[in-house]
Amino acid sequence: MSSTEERVAIVTGASQGLGYAIAAKLVQEGKKVAFVSLGLDSVKAEFERETGEGRVIFCEMDVSDNAAIARCVEDVTRSWGRIDILVNNAGIRTETAIEEIGPEEWNRIMAVNLGGTFFFSQAVVPVMKEQKWGRIINMSSFGGQFGPLTSSAAYSASKAGQIALAKVFARTLAEYGITVNAIAPAAIRTPEMDKIPADALAGMVRTIPVGRVGEAAEVAELVSYLVSDYGGFVTGATMDINGGRLMR
Ligand SMILES: NC(=O)c1ccc[n+]([C@@H]2O[C@H](COP(=O)([O-])OP(=O)(O)OC[C@H]3O[C@@H](n4cnc5c(N)ncnc54)[C@H](O)[C@@H]3O)[C@@H](O)[C@H]2O)c1
């Protein structure tokens, strides 16, 4: 590999929000990017030119579907011959109270947030090992560190699990030039946040020492660093990006 510009990335949950910002940033850096998500129509239209140039592909799929993961990984390796970067960002969040979480909700959250992260990582590891280079990022959450009252126990447990997976993978794969890290954001602006009433949003901002919400572009910059050659000495870490809401 002569230059980082030729790197191949897979970003899950890339149709909107953080995943979209991360995937778009990696495309802008000249990387080849597979956008993985449900509901990719608007993104497909936006990246039509890059698709035509063979620099973007789409895996429209559910990350809890192992057969779809295998097809996507096969598609990427057939198209570009390698996989350098995996960003496990796809996720769903609920706010259901402890007494009300049923097995269906529990299993769905675990299958998407934690199972999707584990099985996608498992599928790319052989390729990265062979290359002796790889970068895996698990998009965890403040919820997995702090146990906030605003997210369900299932969500917080799945996000804590992603941090544990990053450590296990990091320790196991360090000798192959593969780094694995978790990112723990809180209060990053997304379309969902725009629906929160102004007074509720102001109340939330009062809990953030820097006095504002974060931007998806700020998370994308952090990912850009972690997946670069310069990120090679950071592994098994959980990077907080939360405006100081949690300091540890
Ligand atoms: N925005 C924040 O402040 C914040 C804070 C903490 C953690 N996070 C984490 O960051 C990640 C992205 O959050 P966001 O705010 O951008 O969310 P979002 O809801 O805006 O986007 C989620 C993305 O995941 C995709 N997705 C959902 N279920 C999927 C499935 N089963 N298969 C494939 N794709 C699926 C959606 O299509 C979408 O592209 C999540 O894992 C979330 O837990 C976000």
mmCIF file of C-alpha atoms and ligand atoms in Angstrom:
data_model
loop_
_atom_site.group_PDB
_atom_site.id
_atom_site.type_symbol
_atom_site.label_atom_id
_atom_site.label_comp_id
_atom_site.label_asym_id
_atom_site.label_seq_id
_atom_site.Cartn_x
_atom_site.Cartn_y
_atom_site.Cartn_z
ATOM 1 C CA MET A 1 0.000 0.000 0.000
ATOM 2 C CA SER A 2 1.713 3.170 -1.189
ATOM 3 C CA SER A 3 -0.649 5.806 0.135
ATOM 4 C CA THR A 4 -3.455 6.108 2.643
ATOM 5 C CA GLU A 5 -5.623 7.519 -0.169
ATOM 6 C CA GLU A 6 -6.176 4.002 -1.507
ATOM 7 C CA ARG A 7 -7.648 2.681 1.711
ATOM 8 C CA VAL A 8 -10.938 0.782 1.601
ATOM 9 C CA ALA A 9 -13.559 1.476 4.268
ATOM 10 C CA ILE A 10 -16.907 0.006 5.325
ATOM 11 C CA VAL A 11 -19.196 2.270 7.351
ATOM 12 C CA THR A 12 -22.425 0.862 8.799
ATOM 13 C CA GLY A 13 -25.475 2.992 9.516
ATOM 14 C CA ALA A 14 -24.324 5.359 6.773
ATOM 15 C CA SER A 15 -27.694 6.628 5.555
ATOM 16 C CA GLN A 16 -27.846 9.568 8.005
ATOM 17 C CA GLY A 17 -26.445 11.056 11.197
ATOM 18 C CA LEU A 18 -22.953 10.143 12.367
ATOM 19 C CA GLY A 19 -22.480 7.249 9.921
ATOM 20 C CA TYR A 20 -23.303 9.460 6.966
ATOM 21 C CA ALA A 21 -20.889 12.182 8.150
ATOM 22 C CA ILE A 22 -18.120 9.605 8.666
ATOM 23 C CA ALA A 23 -18.632 7.886 5.304
ATOM 24 C CA ALA A 24 -18.810 11.239 3.456
ATOM 25 C CA LYS A 25 -15.597 12.390 5.179
ATOM 26 C CA LEU A 26 -13.745 9.209 4.161
ATOM 27 C CA VAL A 27 -14.976 9.607 0.547
ATOM 28 C CA GLN A 28 -13.773 13.219 0.612
ATOM 29 C CA GLU A 29 -10.338 11.983 1.766
ATOM 30 C CA GLY A 30 -10.161 9.802 -1.355
ATOM 31 C CA LYS A 31 -10.881 6.476 0.280
ATOM 32 C CA LYS A 32 -13.071 3.833 -1.331
ATOM 33 C CA VAL A 33 -16.157 3.506 0.818
ATOM 34 C CA ALA A 34 -18.952 0.954 1.179
ATOM 35 C CA PHE A 35 -22.062 2.587 2.644
ATOM 36 C CA VAL A 36 -23.942 -0.040 4.680
ATOM 37 C CA SER A 37 -27.431 0.677 5.963
ATOM 38 C CA LEU A 38 -31.136 0.348 5.687
ATOM 39 C CA GLY A 39 -32.732 3.103 3.560
ATOM 40 C CA LEU A 40 -29.859 4.284 1.353
ATOM 41 C CA ASP A 41 -31.904 5.909 -1.458
ATOM 42 C CA SER A 42 -30.964 9.554 -0.882
ATOM 43 C CA VAL A 43 -27.307 8.672 -0.290
ATOM 44 C CA LYS A 44 -27.254 6.631 -3.515
ATOM 45 C CA ALA A 45 -28.429 9.678 -5.443
ATOM 46 C CA GLU A 46 -25.882 11.967 -3.759
ATOM 47 C CA PHE A 47 -22.887 9.724 -4.497
ATOM 48 C CA GLU A 48 -23.885 8.764 -8.042
ATOM 49 C CA ARG A 49 -20.681 10.213 -9.548
ATOM 50 C CA GLU A 50 -18.375 8.375 -7.082
ATOM 51 C CA THR A 51 -20.357 5.172 -7.691
ATOM 52 C CA GLY A 52 -19.787 5.551 -11.437
ATOM 53 C CA GLU A 53 -16.068 6.048 -10.787
ATOM 54 C CA GLY A 54 -15.985 2.806 -8.756
ATOM 55 C CA ARG A 55 -15.158 4.616 -5.487
ATOM 56 C CA VAL A 56 -18.421 4.027 -3.626
ATOM 57 C CA ILE A 57 -20.597 0.931 -3.272
ATOM 58 C CA PHE A 58 -23.749 0.302 -1.269
ATOM 59 C CA CYS A 59 -24.807 -2.649 0.869
ATOM 60 C CA GLU A 60 -28.480 -2.026 1.574
ATOM 61 C CA MET A 61 -28.985 -4.443 4.450
ATOM 62 C CA ASP A 62 -29.751 -5.118 8.089
ATOM 63 C CA VAL A 63 -26.553 -5.512 10.140
ATOM 64 C CA SER A 64 -28.210 -8.209 12.258
ATOM 65 C CA ASP A 65 -28.366 -10.462 9.171
ATOM 66 C CA ASN A 66 -25.195 -12.575 9.031
ATOM 67 C CA ALA A 67 -25.811 -13.753 5.458
ATOM 68 C CA ALA A 68 -26.082 -10.100 4.356
ATOM 69 C CA ILE A 69 -22.797 -9.305 6.164
ATOM 70 C CA ALA A 70 -21.092 -12.134 4.253
ATOM 71 C CA ARG A 71 -22.504 -10.837 0.930
ATOM 72 C CA CYS A 72 -21.360 -7.283 1.667
ATOM 73 C CA VAL A 73 -17.829 -8.313 2.657
ATOM 74 C CA GLU A 74 -17.651 -10.453 -0.497
ATOM 75 C CA ASP A 75 -18.859 -7.509 -2.592
ATOM 76 C CA VAL A 76 -16.223 -5.176 -1.137
ATOM 77 C CA THR A 77 -13.326 -7.611 -1.535
ATOM 78 C CA ARG A 78 -14.438 -8.504 -5.084
ATOM 79 C CA SER A 79 -14.630 -4.801 -5.989
ATOM 80 C CA TRP A 80 -11.482 -3.501 -4.288
ATOM 81 C CA GLY A 81 -9.430 -6.495 -3.144
ATOM 82 C CA ARG A 82 -8.969 -5.377 0.460
ATOM 83 C CA ILE A 83 -10.695 -3.988 3.585
ATOM 84 C CA ASP A 84 -8.709 -1.533 5.695
ATOM 85 C CA ILE A 85 -11.337 0.158 7.834
ATOM 86 C CA LEU A 86 -14.598 -0.936 9.459
ATOM 87 C CA VAL A 87 -16.754 1.565 11.346
ATOM 88 C CA ASN A 88 -19.478 -0.254 13.315
ATOM 89 C CA ASN A 89 -21.856 2.678 13.649
ATOM 90 C CA ALA A 90 -25.341 1.296 12.902
ATOM 91 C CA GLY A 91 -27.427 1.432 16.035
ATOM 92 C CA ILE A 92 -30.895 1.741 17.479
ATOM 93 C CA ARG A 93 -31.849 3.353 20.781
ATOM 94 C CA THR A 94 -34.920 3.006 22.966
ATOM 95 C CA GLU A 95 -36.012 4.721 26.166
ATOM 96 C CA THR A 96 -38.208 1.918 27.554
ATOM 97 C CA ALA A 97 -38.334 1.615 31.358
ATOM 98 C CA ILE A 98 -36.726 -1.452 32.996
ATOM 99 C CA GLU A 99 -40.091 -3.006 33.900
ATOM 100 C CA GLU A 100 -41.371 -2.668 30.347
ATOM 101 C CA ILE A 101 -38.527 -4.071 28.236
ATOM 102 C CA GLY A 102 -39.721 -7.334 26.699
ATOM 103 C CA PRO A 103 -37.573 -10.067 25.135
ATOM 104 C CA GLU A 104 -38.327 -8.819 21.624
ATOM 105 C CA GLU A 105 -36.954 -5.325 22.275
ATOM 106 C CA TRP A 106 -33.991 -6.691 24.244
ATOM 107 C CA ASN A 107 -33.076 -9.191 21.509
ATOM 108 C CA ARG A 108 -33.473 -6.671 18.673
ATOM 109 C CA ILE A 109 -31.212 -4.092 20.342
ATOM 110 C CA MET A 110 -28.596 -6.709 21.129
ATOM 111 C CA ALA A 111 -28.788 -8.176 17.606
ATOM 112 C CA VAL A 112 -28.324 -4.806 15.872
ATOM 113 C CA ASN A 113 -25.998 -2.880 18.211
ATOM 114 C CA LEU A 114 -23.859 -5.688 19.625
ATOM 115 C CA GLY A 115 -24.385 -8.623 17.243
ATOM 116 C CA GLY A 116 -23.941 -6.372 14.197
ATOM 117 C CA THR A 117 -20.681 -5.064 15.653
ATOM 118 C CA PHE A 118 -19.351 -8.507 16.547
ATOM 119 C CA PHE A 119 -20.302 -10.358 13.358
ATOM 120 C CA PHE A 120 -19.237 -7.570 10.976
ATOM 121 C CA SER A 121 -15.885 -7.389 12.765
ATOM 122 C CA GLN A 122 -15.539 -11.174 12.698
ATOM 123 C CA ALA A 123 -16.162 -11.126 8.934
ATOM 124 C CA VAL A 124 -13.444 -8.564 8.127
ATOM 125 C CA VAL A 125 -10.769 -9.832 10.521
ATOM 126 C CA PRO A 126 -9.391 -12.567 8.190
ATOM 127 C CA VAL A 127 -8.911 -9.974 5.419
ATOM 128 C CA MET A 128 -7.228 -7.475 7.761
ATOM 129 C CA LYS A 129 -4.986 -10.178 9.267
ATOM 130 C CA GLU A 130 -3.840 -11.193 5.805
ATOM 131 C CA GLN A 131 -3.017 -7.532 4.984
ATOM 132 C CA LYS A 132 -1.355 -7.019 8.368
ATOM 133 C CA TRP A 133 -3.187 -3.685 8.629
ATOM 134 C CA GLY A 134 -6.642 -2.760 9.822
ATOM 135 C CA ARG A 135 -8.706 -0.251 11.752
ATOM 136 C CA ILE A 136 -11.987 -1.096 13.500
ATOM 137 C CA ILE A 137 -14.102 1.513 15.290
ATOM 138 C CA ASN A 138 -17.132 0.658 17.436
ATOM 139 C CA MET A 139 -19.539 3.592 17.810
ATOM 140 C CA SER A 140 -20.492 3.100 21.432
ATOM 141 C CA SER A 141 -22.037 5.790 23.626
ATOM 142 C CA PHE A 142 -21.891 7.784 26.815
ATOM 143 C CA GLY A 143 -24.885 5.515 27.585
ATOM 144 C CA GLY A 144 -22.525 2.529 27.828
ATOM 145 C CA GLN A 145 -20.339 4.336 30.368
ATOM 146 C CA PHE A 146 -22.704 6.354 32.532
ATOM 147 C CA GLY A 147 -26.069 4.544 32.582
ATOM 148 C CA PRO A 148 -28.141 7.629 31.773
ATOM 149 C CA LEU A 149 -31.841 7.642 32.671
ATOM 150 C CA THR A 150 -32.787 8.771 29.170
ATOM 151 C CA SER A 151 -31.796 5.523 27.389
ATOM 152 C CA SER A 152 -33.070 2.002 28.020
ATOM 153 C CA ALA A 153 -31.071 -0.576 29.953
ATOM 154 C CA ALA A 154 -30.906 -2.667 26.760
ATOM 155 C CA TYR A 155 -29.333 0.204 24.822
ATOM 156 C CA SER A 156 -26.812 1.021 27.560
ATOM 157 C CA ALA A 157 -25.861 -2.659 27.965
ATOM 158 C CA SER A 158 -25.351 -3.048 24.208
ATOM 159 C CA LYS A 159 -23.153 0.069 24.148
ATOM 160 C CA ALA A 160 -21.067 -1.157 27.100
ATOM 161 C CA GLY A 161 -20.699 -4.442 25.209
ATOM 162 C CA GLN A 162 -19.236 -2.605 22.229
ATOM 163 C CA ILE A 163 -16.533 -1.172 24.513
ATOM 164 C CA ALA A 164 -15.700 -4.669 25.788
ATOM 165 C CA LEU A 165 -15.544 -6.017 22.218
ATOM 166 C CA ALA A 166 -13.133 -3.229 21.237
ATOM 167 C CA LYS A 167 -10.784 -4.263 24.049
ATOM 168 C CA VAL A 168 -10.933 -8.001 23.305
ATOM 169 C CA PHE A 169 -10.394 -7.469 19.561
ATOM 170 C CA ALA A 170 -7.650 -4.883 20.211
ATOM 171 C CA ARG A 171 -5.666 -7.202 22.466
ATOM 172 C CA THR A 172 -6.108 -10.198 20.159
ATOM 173 C CA LEU A 173 -5.304 -8.404 16.904
ATOM 174 C CA ALA A 174 -2.543 -5.936 17.901
ATOM 175 C CA GLU A 175 0.186 -8.216 16.552
ATOM 176 C CA TYR A 176 -1.389 -8.065 13.074
ATOM 177 C CA GLY A 177 -1.234 -4.274 12.786
ATOM 178 C CA ILE A 178 -4.940 -4.003 13.502
ATOM 179 C CA THR A 179 -6.184 -1.383 15.953
ATOM 180 C CA VAL A 180 -9.664 -1.510 17.480
ATOM 181 C CA ASN A 181 -11.201 1.358 19.424
ATOM 182 C CA ALA A 182 -14.551 2.529 20.721
ATOM 183 C CA ILE A 183 -15.913 6.058 20.453
ATOM 184 C CA ALA A 184 -18.343 7.224 23.135
ATOM 185 C CA PRO A 185 -20.291 10.262 21.957
ATOM 186 C CA ALA A 186 -23.008 12.151 23.780
ATOM 187 C CA ALA A 187 -25.367 14.843 22.537
ATOM 188 C CA ILE A 188 -24.231 15.068 18.935
ATOM 189 C CA ARG A 189 -26.688 16.965 16.704
ATOM 190 C CA THR A 190 -28.750 14.650 14.471
ATOM 191 C CA PRO A 191 -32.143 14.977 12.773
ATOM 192 C CA GLU A 192 -33.684 13.346 15.891
ATOM 193 C CA MET A 193 -32.305 16.112 18.096
ATOM 194 C CA ASP A 194 -33.939 18.781 15.950
ATOM 195 C CA LYS A 195 -37.296 17.340 17.080
ATOM 196 C CA ILE A 196 -36.573 17.959 20.796
ATOM 197 C CA PRO A 197 -38.513 21.018 22.144
ATOM 198 C CA ALA A 198 -36.298 24.088 22.648
ATOM 199 C CA ASP A 199 -36.673 24.189 26.454
ATOM 200 C CA ALA A 200 -35.799 20.469 26.784
ATOM 201 C CA LEU A 201 -32.769 20.993 24.548
ATOM 202 C CA ALA A 202 -31.668 24.001 26.623
ATOM 203 C CA GLY A 203 -31.940 21.832 29.754
ATOM 204 C CA MET A 204 -29.729 19.207 28.166
ATOM 205 C CA VAL A 205 -27.163 21.794 27.061
ATOM 206 C CA ARG A 206 -26.900 23.002 30.689
ATOM 207 C CA THR A 207 -25.431 19.558 31.563
ATOM 208 C CA ILE A 208 -22.643 19.973 28.974
ATOM 209 C CA PRO A 209 -19.625 21.957 30.244
ATOM 210 C CA VAL A 210 -18.705 23.314 26.790
ATOM 211 C CA GLY A 211 -22.227 24.769 26.577
ATOM 212 C CA ARG A 212 -23.413 23.394 23.254
ATOM 213 C CA VAL A 213 -24.250 20.156 21.463
ATOM 214 C CA GLY A 214 -21.643 18.434 19.315
ATOM 215 C CA GLU A 215 -21.590 18.204 15.527
ATOM 216 C CA ALA A 216 -21.379 14.997 13.461
ATOM 217 C CA ALA A 217 -18.414 16.535 11.606
ATOM 218 C CA GLU A 218 -16.474 16.598 14.904
ATOM 219 C CA VAL A 219 -17.017 12.856 15.332
ATOM 220 C CA ALA A 220 -16.027 12.251 11.692
ATOM 221 C CA GLU A 221 -12.707 14.069 12.292
ATOM 222 C CA LEU A 222 -11.975 11.836 15.280
ATOM 223 C CA VAL A 223 -12.679 8.740 13.179
ATOM 224 C CA SER A 224 -10.463 10.123 10.424
ATOM 225 C CA TYR A 225 -7.548 10.343 12.878
ATOM 226 C CA LEU A 226 -8.118 6.920 14.441
ATOM 227 C CA VAL A 227 -8.236 5.156 11.059
ATOM 228 C CA SER A 228 -5.133 6.936 9.731
ATOM 229 C CA ASP A 229 -1.556 5.649 9.864
ATOM 230 C CA TYR A 230 -1.002 8.085 12.763
ATOM 231 C CA GLY A 231 -3.698 6.259 14.742
ATOM 232 C CA GLY A 232 -1.541 3.131 14.931
ATOM 233 C CA PHE A 233 -0.527 3.595 18.584
ATOM 234 C CA VAL A 234 -4.096 4.012 19.859
ATOM 235 C CA THR A 235 -5.833 0.711 20.483
ATOM 236 C CA GLY A 236 -8.329 -0.707 22.957
ATOM 237 C CA ALA A 237 -9.253 2.865 23.880
ATOM 238 C CA THR A 238 -12.644 4.463 24.403
ATOM 239 C CA MET A 239 -12.543 8.013 23.052
ATOM 240 C CA ASP A 240 -15.013 10.303 24.823
ATOM 241 C CA ILE A 241 -16.542 13.010 22.632
ATOM 242 C CA ASN A 242 -19.163 14.558 24.872
ATOM 243 C CA GLY A 243 -18.364 18.225 25.560
ATOM 244 C CA GLY A 244 -17.133 17.292 29.030
ATOM 245 C CA ARG A 245 -20.435 15.752 30.120
ATOM 246 C CA LEU A 246 -18.535 12.767 31.514
ATOM 247 C CA MET A 247 -14.916 13.169 32.661
ATOM 248 C CA ARG A 248 -13.098 10.096 33.897
HETATM 249 N N1 LIG B 1 -26.076 11.179 18.055
HETATM 250 C C1 LIG B 1 -25.606 11.035 19.271
HETATM 251 O O1 LIG B 1 -25.541 11.972 20.063
HETATM 252 C C2 LIG B 1 -25.083 9.699 19.727
HETATM 253 C C3 LIG B 1 -24.688 9.590 21.068
HETATM 254 C C4 LIG B 1 -24.199 8.369 21.505
HETATM 255 C C5 LIG B 1 -24.079 7.309 20.646
HETATM 256 N N2 LIG B 1 -24.473 7.434 19.347
HETATM 257 C C6 LIG B 1 -24.323 6.241 18.493
HETATM 258 O O2 LIG B 1 -23.898 6.610 17.207
HETATM 259 C C7 LIG B 1 -24.482 5.771 16.228
HETATM 260 C C8 LIG B 1 -25.188 6.622 15.189
HETATM 261 O O3 LIG B 1 -26.122 7.437 15.853
HETATM 262 P P1 LIG B 1 -26.996 8.534 15.094
HETATM 263 O O4 LIG B 1 -27.390 9.517 16.135
HETATM 264 O O5 LIG B 1 -26.311 8.988 13.863
HETATM 265 O O6 LIG B 1 -28.292 7.639 14.762
HETATM 266 P P2 LIG B 1 -29.335 7.690 13.557
HETATM 267 O O7 LIG B 1 -30.561 7.034 14.069
HETATM 268 O O8 LIG B 1 -29.435 9.073 13.004
HETATM 269 O O9 LIG B 1 -28.660 6.743 12.456
HETATM 270 C C9 LIG B 1 -28.563 5.362 12.646
HETATM 271 C C10 LIG B 1 -28.119 4.719 11.356
HETATM 272 O O10 LIG B 1 -28.088 3.300 11.550
HETATM 273 C C11 LIG B 1 -28.870 2.685 10.533
HETATM 274 N N3 LIG B 1 -29.449 1.460 11.060
HETATM 275 C C12 LIG B 1 -30.295 1.317 12.110
HETATM 276 N N4 LIG B 1 -30.603 0.031 12.273
HETATM 277 C C13 LIG B 1 -29.946 -0.660 11.309
HETATM 278 C C14 LIG B 1 -29.867 -2.030 10.963
HETATM 279 N N5 LIG B 1 -30.524 -2.970 11.646
HETATM 280 N N6 LIG B 1 -29.095 -2.378 9.912
HETATM 281 C C15 LIG B 1 -28.421 -1.443 9.204
HETATM 282 N N7 LIG B 1 -28.454 -0.138 9.486
HETATM 283 C C16 LIG B 1 -29.214 0.247 10.532
HETATM 284 C C17 LIG B 1 -29.910 3.713 10.138
HETATM 285 O O11 LIG B 1 -30.435 3.432 8.851
HETATM 286 C C18 LIG B 1 -29.058 4.972 10.186
HETATM 287 O O12 LIG B 1 -28.283 5.074 9.006
HETATM 288 C C19 LIG B 1 -25.422 4.821 16.976
HETATM 289 O O13 LIG B 1 -24.785 3.569 17.170
HETATM 290 C C20 LIG B 1 -25.654 5.522 18.296
HETATM 291 O O14 LIG B 1 -25.916 4.612 19.343
HETATM 292 C C21 LIG B 1 -24.982 8.605 18.870
#
